[in-house]
PDB file of C-alpha atoms in Angstrom:
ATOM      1  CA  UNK K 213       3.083  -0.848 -44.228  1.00 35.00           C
ATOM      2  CA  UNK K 214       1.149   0.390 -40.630  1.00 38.00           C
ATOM      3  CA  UNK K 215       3.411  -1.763 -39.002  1.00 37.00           C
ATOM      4  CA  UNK K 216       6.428   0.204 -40.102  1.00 39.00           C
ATOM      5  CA  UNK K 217       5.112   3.566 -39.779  1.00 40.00           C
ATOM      6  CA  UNK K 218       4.118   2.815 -36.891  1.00 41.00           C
ATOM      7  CA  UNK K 219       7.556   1.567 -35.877  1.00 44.00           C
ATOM      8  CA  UNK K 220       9.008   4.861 -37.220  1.00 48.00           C
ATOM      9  CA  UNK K 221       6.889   6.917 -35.386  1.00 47.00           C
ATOM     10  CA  UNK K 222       7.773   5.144 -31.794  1.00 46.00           C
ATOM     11  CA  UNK K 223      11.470   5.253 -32.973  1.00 46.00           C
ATOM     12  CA  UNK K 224      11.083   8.712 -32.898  1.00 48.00           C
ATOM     13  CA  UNK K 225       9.422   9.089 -30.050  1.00 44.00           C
ATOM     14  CA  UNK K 226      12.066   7.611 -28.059  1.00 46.00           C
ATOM     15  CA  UNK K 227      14.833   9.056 -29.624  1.00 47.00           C
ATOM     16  CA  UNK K 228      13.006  12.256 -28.474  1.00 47.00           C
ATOM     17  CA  UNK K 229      11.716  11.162 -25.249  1.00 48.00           C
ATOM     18  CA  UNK K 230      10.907  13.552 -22.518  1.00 52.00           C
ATOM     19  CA  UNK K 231       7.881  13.971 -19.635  1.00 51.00           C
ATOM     20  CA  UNK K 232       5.543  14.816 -22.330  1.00 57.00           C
ATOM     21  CA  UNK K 233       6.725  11.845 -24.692  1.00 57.00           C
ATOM     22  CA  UNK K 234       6.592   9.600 -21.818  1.00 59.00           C
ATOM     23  CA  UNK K 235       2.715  10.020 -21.118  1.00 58.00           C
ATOM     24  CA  UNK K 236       1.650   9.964 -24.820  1.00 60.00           C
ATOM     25  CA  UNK K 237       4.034   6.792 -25.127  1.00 56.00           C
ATOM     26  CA  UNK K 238       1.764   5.158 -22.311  1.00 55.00           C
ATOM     27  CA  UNK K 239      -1.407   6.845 -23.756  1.00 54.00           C
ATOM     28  CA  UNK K 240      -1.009   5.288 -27.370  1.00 56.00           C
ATOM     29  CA  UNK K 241       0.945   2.222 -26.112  1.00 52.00           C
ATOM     30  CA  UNK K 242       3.750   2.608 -28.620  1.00 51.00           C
ATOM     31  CA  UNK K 243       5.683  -1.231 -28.685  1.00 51.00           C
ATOM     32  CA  UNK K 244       8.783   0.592 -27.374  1.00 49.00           C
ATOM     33  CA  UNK K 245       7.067   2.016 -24.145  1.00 52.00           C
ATOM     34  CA  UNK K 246       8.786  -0.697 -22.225  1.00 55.00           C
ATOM     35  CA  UNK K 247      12.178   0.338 -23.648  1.00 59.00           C
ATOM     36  CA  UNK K 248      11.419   3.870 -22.858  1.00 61.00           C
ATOM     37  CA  UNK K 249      14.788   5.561 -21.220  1.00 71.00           C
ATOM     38  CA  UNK K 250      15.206   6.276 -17.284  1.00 80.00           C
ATOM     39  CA  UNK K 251      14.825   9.991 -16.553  1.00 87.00           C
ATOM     40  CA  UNK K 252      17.530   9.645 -13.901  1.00 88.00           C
ATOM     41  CA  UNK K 253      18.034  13.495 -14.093  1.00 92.00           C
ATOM     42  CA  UNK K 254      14.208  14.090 -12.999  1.00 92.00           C
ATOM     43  CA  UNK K 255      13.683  15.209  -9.247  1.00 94.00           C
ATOM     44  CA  UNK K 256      10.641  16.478  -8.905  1.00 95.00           C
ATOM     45  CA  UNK K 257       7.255  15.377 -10.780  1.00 92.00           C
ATOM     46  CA  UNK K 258       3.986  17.087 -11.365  1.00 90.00           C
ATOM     47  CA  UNK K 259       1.323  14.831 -13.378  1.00 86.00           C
ATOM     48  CA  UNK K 260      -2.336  16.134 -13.903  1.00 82.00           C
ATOM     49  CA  UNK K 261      -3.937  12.757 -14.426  1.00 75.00           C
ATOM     50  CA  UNK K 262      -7.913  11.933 -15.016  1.00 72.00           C
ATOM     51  CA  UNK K 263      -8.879   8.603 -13.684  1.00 67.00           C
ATOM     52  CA  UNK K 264      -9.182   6.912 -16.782  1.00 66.00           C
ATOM     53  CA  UNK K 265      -5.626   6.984 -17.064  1.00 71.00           C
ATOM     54  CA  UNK K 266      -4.430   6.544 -13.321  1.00 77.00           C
ATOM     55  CA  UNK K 267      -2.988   2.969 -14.660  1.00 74.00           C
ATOM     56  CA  UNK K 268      -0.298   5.241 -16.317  1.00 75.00           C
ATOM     57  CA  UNK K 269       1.477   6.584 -13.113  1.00 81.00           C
ATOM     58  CA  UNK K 270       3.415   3.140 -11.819  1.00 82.00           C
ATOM     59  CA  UNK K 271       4.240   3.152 -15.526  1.00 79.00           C
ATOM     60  CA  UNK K 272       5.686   6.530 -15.502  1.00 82.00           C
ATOM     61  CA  UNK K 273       7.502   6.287 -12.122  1.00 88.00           C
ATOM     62  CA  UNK K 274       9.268   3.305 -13.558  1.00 87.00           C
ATOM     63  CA  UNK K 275      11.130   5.388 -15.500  1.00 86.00           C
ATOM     64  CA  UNK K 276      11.909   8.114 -12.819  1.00 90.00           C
ATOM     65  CA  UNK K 277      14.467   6.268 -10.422  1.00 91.00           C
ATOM     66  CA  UNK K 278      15.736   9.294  -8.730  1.00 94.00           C
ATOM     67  CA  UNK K 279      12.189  11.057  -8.445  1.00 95.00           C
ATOM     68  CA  UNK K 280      12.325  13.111  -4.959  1.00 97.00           C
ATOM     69  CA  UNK K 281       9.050  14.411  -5.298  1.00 96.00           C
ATOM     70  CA  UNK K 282       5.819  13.303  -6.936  1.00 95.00           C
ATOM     71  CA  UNK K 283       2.687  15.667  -7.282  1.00 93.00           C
ATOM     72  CA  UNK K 284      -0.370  14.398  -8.673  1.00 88.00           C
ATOM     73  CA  UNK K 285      -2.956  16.512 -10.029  1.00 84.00           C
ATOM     74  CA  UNK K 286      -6.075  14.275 -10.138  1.00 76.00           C
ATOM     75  CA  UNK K 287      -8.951  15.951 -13.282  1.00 70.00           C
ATOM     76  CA  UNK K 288     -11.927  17.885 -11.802  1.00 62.00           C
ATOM     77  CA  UNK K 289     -13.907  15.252 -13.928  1.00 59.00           C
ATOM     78  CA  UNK K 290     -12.724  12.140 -12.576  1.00 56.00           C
ATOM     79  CA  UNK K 291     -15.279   9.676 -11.372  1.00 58.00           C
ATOM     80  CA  UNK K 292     -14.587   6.080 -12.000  1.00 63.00           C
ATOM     81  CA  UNK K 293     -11.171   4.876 -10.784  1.00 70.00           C
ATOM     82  CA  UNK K 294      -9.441   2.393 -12.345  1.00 71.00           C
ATOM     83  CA  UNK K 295      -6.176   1.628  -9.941  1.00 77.00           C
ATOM     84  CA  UNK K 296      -4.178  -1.459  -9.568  1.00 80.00           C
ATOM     85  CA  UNK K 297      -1.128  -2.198  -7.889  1.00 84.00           C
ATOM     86  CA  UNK K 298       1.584  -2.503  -9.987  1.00 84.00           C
ATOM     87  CA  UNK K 299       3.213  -5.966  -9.806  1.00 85.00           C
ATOM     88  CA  UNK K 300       6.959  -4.434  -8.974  1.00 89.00           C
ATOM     89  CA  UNK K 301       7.463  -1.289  -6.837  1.00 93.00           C
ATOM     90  CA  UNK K 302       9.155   1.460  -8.874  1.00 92.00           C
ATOM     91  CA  UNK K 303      12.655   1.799  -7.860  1.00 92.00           C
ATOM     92  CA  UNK K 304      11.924   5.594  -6.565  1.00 94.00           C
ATOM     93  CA  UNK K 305       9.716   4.725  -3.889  1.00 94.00           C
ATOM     94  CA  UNK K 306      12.309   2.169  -2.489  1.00 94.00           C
ATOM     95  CA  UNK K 307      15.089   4.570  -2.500  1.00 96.00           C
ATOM     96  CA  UNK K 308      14.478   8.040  -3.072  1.00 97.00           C
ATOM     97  CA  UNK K 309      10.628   9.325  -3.015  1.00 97.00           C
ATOM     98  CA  UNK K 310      10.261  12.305  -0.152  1.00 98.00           C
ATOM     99  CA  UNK K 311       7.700  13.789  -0.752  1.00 98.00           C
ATOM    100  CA  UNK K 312       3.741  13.492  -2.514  1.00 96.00           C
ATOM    101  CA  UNK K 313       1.340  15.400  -2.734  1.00 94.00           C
ATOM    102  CA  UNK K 314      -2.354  14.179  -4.135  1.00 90.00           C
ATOM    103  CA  UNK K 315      -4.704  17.268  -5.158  1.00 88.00           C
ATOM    104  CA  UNK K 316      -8.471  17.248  -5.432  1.00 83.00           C
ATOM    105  CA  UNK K 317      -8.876  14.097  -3.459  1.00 82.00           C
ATOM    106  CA  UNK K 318     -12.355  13.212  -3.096  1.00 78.00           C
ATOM    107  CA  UNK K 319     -12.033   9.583  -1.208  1.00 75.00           C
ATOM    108  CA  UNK K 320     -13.370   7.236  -3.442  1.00 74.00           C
ATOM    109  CA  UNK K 321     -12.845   3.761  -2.734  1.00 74.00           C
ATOM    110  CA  UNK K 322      -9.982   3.690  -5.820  1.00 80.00           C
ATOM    111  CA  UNK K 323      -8.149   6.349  -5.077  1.00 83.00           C
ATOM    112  CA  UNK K 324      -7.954   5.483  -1.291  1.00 84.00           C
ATOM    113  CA  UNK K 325      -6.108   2.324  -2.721  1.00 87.00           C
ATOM    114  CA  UNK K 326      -3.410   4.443  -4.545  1.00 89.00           C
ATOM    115  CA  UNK K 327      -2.741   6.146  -1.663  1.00 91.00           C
ATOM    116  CA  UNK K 328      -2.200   3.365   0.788  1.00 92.00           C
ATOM    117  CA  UNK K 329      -0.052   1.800  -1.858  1.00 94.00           C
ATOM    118  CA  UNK K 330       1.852   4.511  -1.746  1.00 95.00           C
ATOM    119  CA  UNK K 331       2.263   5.161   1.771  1.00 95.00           C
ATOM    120  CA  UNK K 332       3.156   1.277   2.251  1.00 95.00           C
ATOM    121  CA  UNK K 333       5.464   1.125  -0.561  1.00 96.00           C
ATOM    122  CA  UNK K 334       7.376   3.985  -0.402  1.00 97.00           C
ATOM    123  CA  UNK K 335       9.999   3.140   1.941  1.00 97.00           C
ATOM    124  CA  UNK K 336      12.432   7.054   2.743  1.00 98.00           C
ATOM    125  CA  UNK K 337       8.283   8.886   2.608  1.00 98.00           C
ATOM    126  CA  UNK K 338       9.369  12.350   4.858  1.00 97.00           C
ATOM    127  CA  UNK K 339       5.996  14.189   3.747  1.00 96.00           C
ATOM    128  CA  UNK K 340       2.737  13.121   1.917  1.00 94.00           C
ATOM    129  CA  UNK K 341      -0.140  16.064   1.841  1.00 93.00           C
ATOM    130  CA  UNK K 342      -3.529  15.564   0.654  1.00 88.00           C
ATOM    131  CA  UNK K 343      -5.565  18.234  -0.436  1.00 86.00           C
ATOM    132  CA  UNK K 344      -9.492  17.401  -0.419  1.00 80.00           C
ATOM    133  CA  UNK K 345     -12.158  18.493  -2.082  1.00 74.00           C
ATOM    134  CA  UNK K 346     -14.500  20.443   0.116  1.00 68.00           C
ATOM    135  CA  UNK K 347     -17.605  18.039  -0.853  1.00 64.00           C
ATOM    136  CA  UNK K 348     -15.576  15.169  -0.316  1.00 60.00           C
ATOM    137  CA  UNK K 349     -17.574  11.939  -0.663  1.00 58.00           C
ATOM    138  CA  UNK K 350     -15.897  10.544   2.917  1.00 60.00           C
ATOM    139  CA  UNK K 351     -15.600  12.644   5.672  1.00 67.00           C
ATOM    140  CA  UNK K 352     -11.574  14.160   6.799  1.00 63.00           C
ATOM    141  CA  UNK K 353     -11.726  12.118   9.798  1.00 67.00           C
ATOM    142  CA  UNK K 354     -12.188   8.491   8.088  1.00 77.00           C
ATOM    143  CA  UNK K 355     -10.089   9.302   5.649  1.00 72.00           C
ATOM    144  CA  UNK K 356      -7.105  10.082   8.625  1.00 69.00           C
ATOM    145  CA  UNK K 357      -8.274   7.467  10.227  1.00 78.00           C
ATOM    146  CA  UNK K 358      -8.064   4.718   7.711  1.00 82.00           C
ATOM    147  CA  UNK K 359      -4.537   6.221   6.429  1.00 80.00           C
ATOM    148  CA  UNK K 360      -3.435   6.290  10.022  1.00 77.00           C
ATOM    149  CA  UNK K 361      -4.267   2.999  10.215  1.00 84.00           C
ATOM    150  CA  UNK K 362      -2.584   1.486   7.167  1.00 87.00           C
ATOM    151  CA  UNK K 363       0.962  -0.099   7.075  1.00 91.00           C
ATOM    152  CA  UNK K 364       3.502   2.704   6.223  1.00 92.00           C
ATOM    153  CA  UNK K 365       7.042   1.895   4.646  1.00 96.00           C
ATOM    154  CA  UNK K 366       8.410   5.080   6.317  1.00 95.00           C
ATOM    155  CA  UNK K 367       8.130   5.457   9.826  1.00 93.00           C
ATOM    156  CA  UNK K 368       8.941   9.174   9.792  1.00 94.00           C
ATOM    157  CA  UNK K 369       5.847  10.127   7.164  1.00 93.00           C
ATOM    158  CA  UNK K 370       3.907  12.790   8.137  1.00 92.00           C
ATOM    159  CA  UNK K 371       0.407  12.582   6.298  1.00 89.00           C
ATOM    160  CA  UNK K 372      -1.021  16.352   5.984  1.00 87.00           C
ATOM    161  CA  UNK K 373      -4.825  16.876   4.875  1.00 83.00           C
ATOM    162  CA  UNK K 374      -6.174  20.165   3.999  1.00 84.00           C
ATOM    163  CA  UNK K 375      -8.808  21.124   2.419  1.00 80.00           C
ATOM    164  CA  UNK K 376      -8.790  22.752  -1.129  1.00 76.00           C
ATOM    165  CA  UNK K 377      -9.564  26.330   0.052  1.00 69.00           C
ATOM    166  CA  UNK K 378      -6.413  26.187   2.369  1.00 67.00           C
ATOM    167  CA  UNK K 379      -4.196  25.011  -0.857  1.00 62.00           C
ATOM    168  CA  UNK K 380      -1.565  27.157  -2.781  1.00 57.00           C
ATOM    169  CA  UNK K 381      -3.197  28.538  -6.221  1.00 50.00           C
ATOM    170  CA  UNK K 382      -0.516  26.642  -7.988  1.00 50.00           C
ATOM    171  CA  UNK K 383      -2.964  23.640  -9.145  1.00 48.00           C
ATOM    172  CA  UNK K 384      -5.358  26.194 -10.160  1.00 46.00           C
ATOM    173  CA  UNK K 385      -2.838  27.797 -12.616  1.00 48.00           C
ATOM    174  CA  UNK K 386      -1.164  24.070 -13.380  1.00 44.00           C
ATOM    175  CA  UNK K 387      -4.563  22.940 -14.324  1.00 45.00           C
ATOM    176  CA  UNK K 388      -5.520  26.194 -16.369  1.00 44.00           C
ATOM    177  CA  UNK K 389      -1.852  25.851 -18.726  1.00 46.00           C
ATOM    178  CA  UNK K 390      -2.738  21.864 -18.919  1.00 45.00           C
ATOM    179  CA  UNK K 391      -5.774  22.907 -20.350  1.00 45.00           C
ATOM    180  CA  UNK K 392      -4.665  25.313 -22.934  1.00 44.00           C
ATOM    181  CA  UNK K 393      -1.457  22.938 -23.818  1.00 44.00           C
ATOM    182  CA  UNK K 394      -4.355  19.908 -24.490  1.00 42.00           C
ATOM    183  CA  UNK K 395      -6.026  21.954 -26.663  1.00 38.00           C
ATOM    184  CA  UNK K 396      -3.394  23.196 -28.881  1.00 38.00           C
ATOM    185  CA  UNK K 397      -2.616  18.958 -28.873  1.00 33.00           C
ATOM    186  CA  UNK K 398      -5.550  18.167 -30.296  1.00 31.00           C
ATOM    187  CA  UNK K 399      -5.714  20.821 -32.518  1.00 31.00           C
ATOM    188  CA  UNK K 400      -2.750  19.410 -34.024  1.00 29.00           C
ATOM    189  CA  UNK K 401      -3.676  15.699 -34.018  1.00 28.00           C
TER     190      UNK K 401
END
């Protein structure tokens, strides 16, 4: 009887799938996750992601072949990153992915990883900007250094680091709505 309702409920959820559906589908690890649909009409990406969680984002770009533009939001109370290469390089970063941005970046060892992968593996990269935090745990220049350093899939990237301060209030605001919409999910749940 679980088996079935559960069955029903990730029918539903990808007959209804969207950006939202698509994270809780990865979140809950519905059986059809791997059947989710392609977003082939999504451009442009923004994902507010705490590190518990940062397994989700290959996952999620997967189904995003024509993403342009990836931003990821990383949660003010992230502190133990969990990364790992995915095993196949989304299509988007092969053929389409321009631009990334990474927000609140504070160096740790992790997160340094997901960069580089993505700077290696994402092959028509025009632009990838990293905003720090200002207490970040590694210092600006060994962070340019060791991305300057690492094998790039797009010889015409341009890596951009700025400290938080010098950002747009846009995460600010993105974060703040984020908020409110997580409460009124659990609320419901």
């Amino acid at each position: 009887m679980e088996e079935t309702a559960s069955g029903d409920n990730c029918q539903n959820l990808c007959e209804k799938a969207n950006e939202d559906t698509l994270l809780e589908a990865a979140l809950y690890k519905f059986p059809c996750f791997g059947n989710l649909p392609t977003f082939r009409n999504l451009i442009h990406l923004e994902v507010l992601v705490c590190d518990a969680y940062v397994w989700i984002l290959p996952e999620i770009l997967q189904c995003t072949s024509n993403l342009e533009v990836f931003v990821f939001i990383l949660d003010e109370d992230a502190y133990d990153w969990n990364w790992r290469a995915p095993l196949s390089v989304p299509q988007c970063l092969s053929s389409c992915l321009q631009v990334i941005e990474f927000n609140d970046f504070e160096g740790v060892p992790g997160e340094t990883e997901m960069v580089e992968y993505f700077l290696k593996n994402a092959l028509v990269l025009k632009k990838m900007t990293i905003t720090y935090l200002t207490d970040l745990k590694t210092s600006e220049v060994d962070v340019l250094k060791r991305l300057s350093t690492c094998p790039k899939g797009s010889d015409s990237c341009q890596i951009v680091i700025i400290p938080e301060h010098q950002r747009s209030f846009k995460v600010a605001n993105w974060r703040m709505a984020c908020s409110r919409e997580q409460a009124d999910f659990t609320e419901t749940y």
